[in-house]
Amino acid sequence: MSQNSNPAIVLRKVGDIAIEQRPIPTIDDPHYVKLAIKATGICGSDIHYYRSGGIGKYILKAPMVLGHESSGQVVEVGDAVTRVKVGDRVAIEPGVPSRYSDETKEGRYNLCPHMAFAATPPIDGTLVKYYLSPEDFLVKLPDSVSYEEGACVEPLSVGVHSNKLAGVCFGTRVVVFGAGPVGLLTGAVARAFGASDVIFVDVFDNKLQRAKDFGATNTFNSSKFSIDKAQELANEVEKLLGGNHADVVFECSGADVCINAGVKATKVGGTMVQVGMGKNYVNFPIAEVSGKEMKLIGCFRYSFGDYRDAVNLVSTGKVNVKPLITHKFKFEDAAKAYDYNISHGGEVVKTIIFGPE
Ligand code: ZN
């Protein structure tokens, strides 16, 4: 493709992805940077928009460029840019908050109501040749970190954020429900932060097998446990913790039985972080939350410092994201990549789309 084109992977409507030419963006804010996108991971949210056209209050009403898990190379910088230079390889934090919101001023910019987040309607995503970003939402990648690994920094930042919210540190006993990409990375970060135990619980043996590459000290298959067996599931998990309750539970599945078992497995005064999204309403053992004065923490994306810490975890080898990447596609084959993700959900963990060249 020529230098003068800006091909983009566009979700035109539900079930319809096509390559379209978009104008090459021009820098009109002196703190902005123009990037050539090199690698992008497919996220569950992209698949959701592709299949159903919406997530909660975010509804696809017009064609939108997909992608928000990207790395790239700096090709042009605005006049005031000091943090990066042309040629730098970077991970791109894909959400830019408003500096005018109270949430941003309070230090929780991830909750800013005016957040412009890539590939969340109506904001275009990063699956394009040239993309603009403010310089302070880029983290440089050392040469030892590949562009594919750089694309995995986005979901890894969710793991960093959730671990910081829970206060995981040396010796923490952790249970992770759900061994999808975010669950795996959350467990891997917990181990890197010093957790002594990281027990993964999932219903698929192949996912639990993979968890061994992501810091699992033990795993448990919960497929035989329905919602009325939540206490039994919690008991099994506690056995794997040497008869102890968990200090911290990361609920990354969104499944009722896991949410219930998570509360039951948490120690008195312990913490459960709800990372996964499932149904809007669940049957919930609220009396137990009160009775043991446990903390239940919500978790949404990532905030200041999380992206930088995620890059450091990768570059220092404390978290290895490579086993996450199971499939790779060329930019031209992006529509195929999305369809493959849907038709082979059981085998795909993270798909990377390269380029365009
Ligand atoms: Zn994502």
PDB file of C-alpha atoms in Angstrom, residues 53-265:
ATOM      1  CA  GLY A  53     -23.236  -3.831  17.750  1.00  0.00           C
ATOM      2  CA  GLY A  54     -23.065  -2.712  21.357  1.00  0.00           C
ATOM      3  CA  ILE A  55     -21.769  -3.102  24.896  1.00  0.00           C
ATOM      4  CA  GLY A  56     -24.029  -1.560  27.554  1.00  0.00           C
ATOM      5  CA  LYS A  57     -24.527   2.119  26.791  1.00  0.00           C
ATOM      6  CA  TYR A  58     -22.036   2.077  23.890  1.00  0.00           C
ATOM      7  CA  ILE A  59     -23.948   1.387  20.685  1.00  0.00           C
ATOM      8  CA  LEU A  60     -22.501   1.299  17.171  1.00  0.00           C
ATOM      9  CA  LYS A  61     -24.482   3.914  15.208  1.00  0.00           C
ATOM     10  CA  ALA A  62     -22.020   4.686  12.423  1.00  0.00           C
ATOM     11  CA  PRO A  63     -19.047   2.901  10.831  1.00  0.00           C
ATOM     12  CA  MET A  64     -16.130   2.730  13.292  1.00  0.00           C
ATOM     13  CA  VAL A  65     -12.469   1.766  12.960  1.00  0.00           C
ATOM     14  CA  LEU A  66     -11.779  -1.271  15.217  1.00  0.00           C
ATOM     15  CA  GLY A  67      -8.845  -1.955  17.538  1.00  0.00           C
ATOM     16  CA  HIS A  68      -7.464  -0.548  20.779  1.00  0.00           C
ATOM     17  CA  GLU A  69      -4.591  -2.877  21.752  1.00  0.00           C
ATOM     18  CA  SER A  70      -1.796  -1.452  19.625  1.00  0.00           C
ATOM     19  CA  SER A  71       1.875  -0.704  19.369  1.00  0.00           C
ATOM     20  CA  GLY A  72       3.519   1.433  16.735  1.00  0.00           C
ATOM     21  CA  GLN A  73       6.411   3.596  15.642  1.00  0.00           C
ATOM     22  CA  VAL A  74       6.633   7.373  15.861  1.00  0.00           C
ATOM     23  CA  VAL A  75       6.742   8.880  12.342  1.00  0.00           C
ATOM     24  CA  GLU A  76       6.103  12.568  13.110  1.00  0.00           C
ATOM     25  CA  VAL A  77       5.959  14.735  16.241  1.00  0.00           C
ATOM     26  CA  GLY A  78       4.237  18.014  17.062  1.00  0.00           C
ATOM     27  CA  ASP A  79       6.333  21.103  17.843  1.00  0.00           C
ATOM     28  CA  ALA A  80       6.004  20.791  21.643  1.00  0.00           C
ATOM     29  CA  VAL A  81       6.682  17.043  21.921  1.00  0.00           C
ATOM     30  CA  THR A  82       9.596  16.155  24.237  1.00  0.00           C
ATOM     31  CA  ARG A  83       8.874  12.604  25.444  1.00  0.00           C
ATOM     32  CA  VAL A  84       9.318  10.691  22.197  1.00  0.00           C
ATOM     33  CA  LYS A  85      11.096  11.192  18.897  1.00  0.00           C
ATOM     34  CA  VAL A  86      10.704   9.952  15.335  1.00  0.00           C
ATOM     35  CA  GLY A  87      11.682   6.286  15.144  1.00  0.00           C
ATOM     36  CA  ASP A  88      10.746   5.412  18.731  1.00  0.00           C
ATOM     37  CA  ARG A  89       8.795   2.188  19.197  1.00  0.00           C
ATOM     38  CA  VAL A  90       5.876   2.614  21.602  1.00  0.00           C
ATOM     39  CA  ALA A  91       2.900   0.989  23.307  1.00  0.00           C
ATOM     40  CA  ILE A  92      -0.180   3.167  22.820  1.00  0.00           C
ATOM     41  CA  GLU A  93      -2.556   3.772  25.726  1.00  0.00           C
ATOM     42  CA  PRO A  94      -5.817   4.015  23.776  1.00  0.00           C
ATOM     43  CA  GLY A  95      -8.000   6.203  26.008  1.00  0.00           C
ATOM     44  CA  VAL A  96      -7.598   9.938  26.437  1.00  0.00           C
ATOM     45  CA  PRO A  97      -9.643  11.560  29.226  1.00  0.00           C
ATOM     46  CA  SER A  98     -10.798  15.166  29.501  1.00  0.00           C
ATOM     47  CA  ARG A  99      -8.730  17.362  31.746  1.00  0.00           C
ATOM     48  CA  TYR A 100     -11.964  19.123  32.783  1.00  0.00           C
ATOM     49  CA  SER A 101     -13.644  16.249  34.616  1.00  0.00           C
ATOM     50  CA  ASP A 102     -13.673  15.839  38.404  1.00  0.00           C
ATOM     51  CA  GLU A 103     -12.719  12.185  37.933  1.00  0.00           C
ATOM     52  CA  THR A 104      -9.523  13.158  36.131  1.00  0.00           C
ATOM     53  CA  LYS A 105      -8.706  15.743  38.802  1.00  0.00           C
ATOM     54  CA  GLU A 106      -9.305  13.134  41.519  1.00  0.00           C
ATOM     55  CA  GLY A 107      -6.707  10.875  39.925  1.00  0.00           C
ATOM     56  CA  ARG A 108      -9.098   8.388  38.345  1.00  0.00           C
ATOM     57  CA  TYR A 109      -8.940   9.397  34.732  1.00  0.00           C
ATOM     58  CA  ASN A 110     -10.043   5.919  33.624  1.00  0.00           C
ATOM     59  CA  LEU A 111     -13.490   6.856  34.981  1.00  0.00           C
ATOM     60  CA  CYS A 112     -13.673  10.214  33.189  1.00  0.00           C
ATOM     61  CA  PRO A 113     -17.134  10.511  31.594  1.00  0.00           C
ATOM     62  CA  HIS A 114     -15.636  12.322  28.609  1.00  0.00           C
ATOM     63  CA  MET A 115     -13.028   9.640  27.919  1.00  0.00           C
ATOM     64  CA  ALA A 116     -12.280   9.227  24.218  1.00  0.00           C
ATOM     65  CA  PHE A 117     -11.430   5.528  24.056  1.00  0.00           C
ATOM     66  CA  ALA A 118     -10.354   3.881  20.809  1.00  0.00           C
ATOM     67  CA  ALA A 119     -12.968   1.615  19.197  1.00  0.00           C
ATOM     68  CA  THR A 120     -15.660   2.530  21.701  1.00  0.00           C
ATOM     69  CA  PRO A 121     -18.493   4.153  19.717  1.00  0.00           C
ATOM     70  CA  PRO A 122     -18.309   6.749  18.297  1.00  0.00           C
ATOM     71  CA  ILE A 123     -14.497   6.955  18.647  1.00  0.00           C
ATOM     72  CA  ASP A 124     -12.405   5.352  15.895  1.00  0.00           C
ATOM     73  CA  GLY A 125      -9.878   2.706  16.876  1.00  0.00           C
ATOM     74  CA  THR A 126      -6.254   1.985  16.132  1.00  0.00           C
ATOM     75  CA  LEU A 127      -6.521  -0.574  13.287  1.00  0.00           C
ATOM     76  CA  VAL A 128      -5.326   1.905  10.727  1.00  0.00           C
ATOM     77  CA  LYS A 129      -2.003   2.744   9.104  1.00  0.00           C
ATOM     78  CA  TYR A 130      -1.519   6.172  10.716  1.00  0.00           C
ATOM     79  CA  TYR A 131      -2.908   7.106  14.111  1.00  0.00           C
ATOM     80  CA  LEU A 132      -2.613  10.245  16.257  1.00  0.00           C
ATOM     81  CA  SER A 133      -1.937  10.132  20.004  1.00  0.00           C
ATOM     82  CA  PRO A 134      -0.904  12.640  22.651  1.00  0.00           C
ATOM     83  CA  GLU A 135       2.741  12.110  23.625  1.00  0.00           C
ATOM     84  CA  ASP A 136       1.945  11.422  27.301  1.00  0.00           C
ATOM     85  CA  PHE A 137      -0.178   8.360  26.429  1.00  0.00           C
ATOM     86  CA  LEU A 138       2.759   6.573  24.821  1.00  0.00           C
ATOM     87  CA  VAL A 139       5.246   4.314  26.599  1.00  0.00           C
ATOM     88  CA  LYS A 140       8.541   3.575  24.850  1.00  0.00           C
ATOM     89  CA  LEU A 141       9.306  -0.075  24.173  1.00  0.00           C
ATOM     90  CA  PRO A 142      12.896  -1.217  24.651  1.00  0.00           C
ATOM     91  CA  ASP A 143      14.399  -3.001  21.625  1.00  0.00           C
ATOM     92  CA  SER A 144      14.053  -6.305  23.483  1.00  0.00           C
ATOM     93  CA  VAL A 145      10.241  -5.999  23.448  1.00  0.00           C
ATOM     94  CA  SER A 146       8.535  -6.846  20.138  1.00  0.00           C
ATOM     95  CA  TYR A 147       5.591  -4.975  18.651  1.00  0.00           C
ATOM     96  CA  GLU A 148       3.389  -8.025  19.315  1.00  0.00           C
ATOM     97  CA  GLU A 149       4.344  -7.948  22.977  1.00  0.00           C
ATOM     98  CA  GLY A 150       3.731  -4.196  22.898  1.00  0.00           C
ATOM     99  CA  ALA A 151       0.163  -4.847  21.761  1.00  0.00           C
ATOM    100  CA  CYS A 152      -0.347  -7.095  24.807  1.00  0.00           C
ATOM    101  CA  VAL A 153       0.507  -4.212  27.131  1.00  0.00           C
ATOM    102  CA  GLU A 154      -3.129  -3.068  26.930  1.00  0.00           C
ATOM    103  CA  PRO A 155      -4.729  -6.149  28.543  1.00  0.00           C
ATOM    104  CA  LEU A 156      -1.672  -6.487  30.823  1.00  0.00           C
ATOM    105  CA  SER A 157      -2.399  -2.984  32.151  1.00  0.00           C
ATOM    106  CA  VAL A 158      -5.806  -4.234  33.301  1.00  0.00           C
ATOM    107  CA  GLY A 159      -3.954  -6.865  35.339  1.00  0.00           C
ATOM    108  CA  VAL A 160      -1.634  -4.234  36.786  1.00  0.00           C
ATOM    109  CA  HIS A 161      -4.551  -1.981  37.708  1.00  0.00           C
ATOM    110  CA  SER A 162      -6.547  -4.748  39.398  1.00  0.00           C
ATOM    111  CA  ASN A 163      -3.516  -5.893  41.406  1.00  0.00           C
ATOM    112  CA  LYS A 164      -2.830  -2.349  42.595  1.00  0.00           C
ATOM    113  CA  LEU A 165      -6.492  -1.940  43.614  1.00  0.00           C
ATOM    114  CA  ALA A 166      -6.255  -5.154  45.647  1.00  0.00           C
ATOM    115  CA  GLY A 167      -2.884  -4.304  47.190  1.00  0.00           C
ATOM    116  CA  VAL A 168      -1.273  -7.597  46.175  1.00  0.00           C
ATOM    117  CA  CYS A 169       2.266  -7.852  47.555  1.00  0.00           C
ATOM    118  CA  PHE A 170       4.815 -10.382  48.828  1.00  0.00           C
ATOM    119  CA  GLY A 171       3.088 -13.399  50.340  1.00  0.00           C
ATOM    120  CA  THR A 172      -0.482 -12.606  49.239  1.00  0.00           C
ATOM    121  CA  ARG A 173      -2.679 -15.663  48.664  1.00  0.00           C
ATOM    122  CA  VAL A 174      -4.576 -15.102  45.408  1.00  0.00           C
ATOM    123  CA  VAL A 175      -7.372 -16.915  43.575  1.00  0.00           C
ATOM    124  CA  VAL A 176      -8.251 -16.037  39.964  1.00  0.00           C
ATOM    125  CA  PHE A 177     -11.633 -17.150  38.614  1.00  0.00           C
ATOM    126  CA  GLY A 178     -11.604 -17.271  34.801  1.00  0.00           C
ATOM    127  CA  ALA A 179      -8.459 -18.036  32.755  1.00  0.00           C
ATOM    128  CA  GLY A 180      -9.186 -15.920  29.668  1.00  0.00           C
ATOM    129  CA  PRO A 181      -6.597 -13.332  28.547  1.00  0.00           C
ATOM    130  CA  VAL A 182      -7.350 -10.847  31.336  1.00  0.00           C
ATOM    131  CA  GLY A 183      -7.511 -13.564  34.013  1.00  0.00           C
ATOM    132  CA  LEU A 184      -4.192 -15.035  32.865  1.00  0.00           C
ATOM    133  CA  LEU A 185      -2.478 -11.660  32.878  1.00  0.00           C
ATOM    134  CA  THR A 186      -3.997 -10.684  36.241  1.00  0.00           C
ATOM    135  CA  GLY A 187      -2.612 -13.879  37.773  1.00  0.00           C
ATOM    136  CA  ALA A 188       0.777 -13.335  36.136  1.00  0.00           C
ATOM    137  CA  VAL A 189       0.965  -9.803  37.563  1.00  0.00           C
ATOM    138  CA  ALA A 190      -0.043 -11.094  41.016  1.00  0.00           C
ATOM    139  CA  ARG A 191       2.887 -13.513  40.899  1.00  0.00           C
ATOM    140  CA  ALA A 192       5.217 -10.750  39.711  1.00  0.00           C
ATOM    141  CA  PHE A 193       4.026  -8.567  42.603  1.00  0.00           C
ATOM    142  CA  GLY A 194       5.047 -11.337  45.014  1.00  0.00           C
ATOM    143  CA  ALA A 195       1.909 -13.414  45.593  1.00  0.00           C
ATOM    144  CA  SER A 196       2.838 -16.724  47.233  1.00  0.00           C
ATOM    145  CA  ASP A 197      -0.141 -18.596  45.780  1.00  0.00           C
ATOM    146  CA  VAL A 198      -2.059 -18.003  42.563  1.00  0.00           C
ATOM    147  CA  ILE A 199      -4.846 -20.548  42.080  1.00  0.00           C
ATOM    148  CA  PHE A 200      -6.632 -20.409  38.710  1.00  0.00           C
ATOM    149  CA  VAL A 201     -10.192 -21.713  38.409  1.00  0.00           C
ATOM    150  CA  ASP A 202     -11.834 -22.308  35.011  1.00  0.00           C
ATOM    151  CA  VAL A 203     -14.121 -24.825  33.306  1.00  0.00           C
ATOM    152  CA  PHE A 204     -11.691 -25.654  30.455  1.00  0.00           C
ATOM    153  CA  ASP A 205      -8.637 -27.857  31.032  1.00  0.00           C
ATOM    154  CA  ASN A 206      -6.738 -26.312  28.085  1.00  0.00           C
ATOM    155  CA  LYS A 207      -7.059 -22.870  29.678  1.00  0.00           C
ATOM    156  CA  LEU A 208      -5.922 -24.192  33.050  1.00  0.00           C
ATOM    157  CA  GLN A 209      -2.958 -25.865  31.355  1.00  0.00           C
ATOM    158  CA  ARG A 210      -2.005 -22.501  29.831  1.00  0.00           C
ATOM    159  CA  ALA A 211      -2.303 -20.810  33.237  1.00  0.00           C
ATOM    160  CA  LYS A 212       0.913 -22.597  34.212  1.00  0.00           C
ATOM    161  CA  ASP A 213       2.719 -20.145  31.911  1.00  0.00           C
ATOM    162  CA  PHE A 214       1.064 -17.256  33.776  1.00  0.00           C
ATOM    163  CA  GLY A 215       2.121 -17.793  37.346  1.00  0.00           C
ATOM    164  CA  ALA A 216      -0.333 -20.499  38.415  1.00  0.00           C
ATOM    165  CA  THR A 217       0.810 -22.316  41.535  1.00  0.00           C
ATOM    166  CA  ASN A 218      -2.226 -24.584  41.189  1.00  0.00           C
ATOM    167  CA  THR A 219      -5.410 -24.909  39.112  1.00  0.00           C
ATOM    168  CA  PHE A 220      -8.921 -26.254  39.585  1.00  0.00           C
ATOM    169  CA  ASN A 221     -11.548 -27.268  37.022  1.00  0.00           C
ATOM    170  CA  SER A 222     -14.945 -25.995  38.235  1.00  0.00           C
ATOM    171  CA  SER A 223     -17.100 -27.433  35.441  1.00  0.00           C
ATOM    172  CA  LYS A 224     -19.017 -29.719  37.811  1.00  0.00           C
ATOM    173  CA  PHE A 225     -20.032 -26.870  40.121  1.00  0.00           C
ATOM    174  CA  SER A 226     -23.342 -25.099  39.511  1.00  0.00           C
ATOM    175  CA  ILE A 227     -24.593 -22.055  41.411  1.00  0.00           C
ATOM    176  CA  ASP A 228     -25.972 -24.162  44.296  1.00  0.00           C
ATOM    177  CA  LYS A 229     -22.484 -25.668  44.763  1.00  0.00           C
ATOM    178  CA  ALA A 230     -20.634 -22.380  45.322  1.00  0.00           C
ATOM    179  CA  GLN A 231     -19.676 -23.296  48.896  1.00  0.00           C
ATOM    180  CA  GLU A 232     -18.296 -26.664  47.750  1.00  0.00           C
ATOM    181  CA  LEU A 233     -16.253 -24.881  45.060  1.00  0.00           C
ATOM    182  CA  ALA A 234     -14.894 -22.441  47.649  1.00  0.00           C
ATOM    183  CA  ASN A 235     -13.962 -25.413  49.862  1.00  0.00           C
ATOM    184  CA  GLU A 236     -12.003 -27.022  46.999  1.00  0.00           C
ATOM    185  CA  VAL A 237     -10.130 -23.782  46.355  1.00  0.00           C
ATOM    186  CA  GLU A 238      -9.291 -23.442  50.055  1.00  0.00           C
ATOM    187  CA  LYS A 239      -7.842 -26.974  50.049  1.00  0.00           C
ATOM    188  CA  LEU A 240      -5.409 -25.811  47.333  1.00  0.00           C
ATOM    189  CA  LEU A 241      -4.464 -22.887  49.596  1.00  0.00           C
ATOM    190  CA  GLY A 242      -3.435 -25.304  52.346  1.00  0.00           C
ATOM    191  CA  GLY A 243      -6.710 -24.887  54.187  1.00  0.00           C
ATOM    192  CA  ASN A 244      -6.577 -21.082  54.080  1.00  0.00           C
ATOM    193  CA  HIS A 245      -9.004 -18.557  52.678  1.00  0.00           C
ATOM    194  CA  ALA A 246      -7.740 -16.222  49.973  1.00  0.00           C
ATOM    195  CA  ASP A 247      -6.396 -12.775  50.837  1.00  0.00           C
ATOM    196  CA  VAL A 248      -7.445 -11.598  47.378  1.00  0.00           C
ATOM    197  CA  VAL A 249      -9.874 -13.013  44.810  1.00  0.00           C
ATOM    198  CA  PHE A 250      -9.868 -11.724  41.233  1.00  0.00           C
ATOM    199  CA  GLU A 251     -13.189 -12.557  39.631  1.00  0.00           C
ATOM    200  CA  CYS A 252     -12.453 -12.539  35.891  1.00  0.00           C
ATOM    201  CA  SER A 253     -15.232 -14.836  34.672  1.00  0.00           C
ATOM    202  CA  GLY A 254     -18.480 -12.968  35.306  1.00  0.00           C
ATOM    203  CA  ALA A 255     -20.116 -16.337  36.101  1.00  0.00           C
ATOM    204  CA  ASP A 256     -22.604 -16.467  39.004  1.00  0.00           C
ATOM    205  CA  VAL A 257     -21.075 -19.538  40.597  1.00  0.00           C
ATOM    206  CA  CYS A 258     -17.599 -17.996  40.562  1.00  0.00           C
ATOM    207  CA  ILE A 259     -18.813 -14.680  41.995  1.00  0.00           C
ATOM    208  CA  ASN A 260     -20.508 -16.582  44.825  1.00  0.00           C
ATOM    209  CA  ALA A 261     -17.568 -18.923  45.400  1.00  0.00           C
ATOM    210  CA  GLY A 262     -15.246 -15.920  45.300  1.00  0.00           C
ATOM    211  CA  VAL A 263     -17.044 -14.224  48.181  1.00  0.00           C
ATOM    212  CA  LYS A 264     -17.041 -17.466  50.155  1.00  0.00           C
ATOM    213  CA  ALA A 265     -13.344 -18.132  49.501  1.00  0.00           C
TER     214      ALA A 265
END
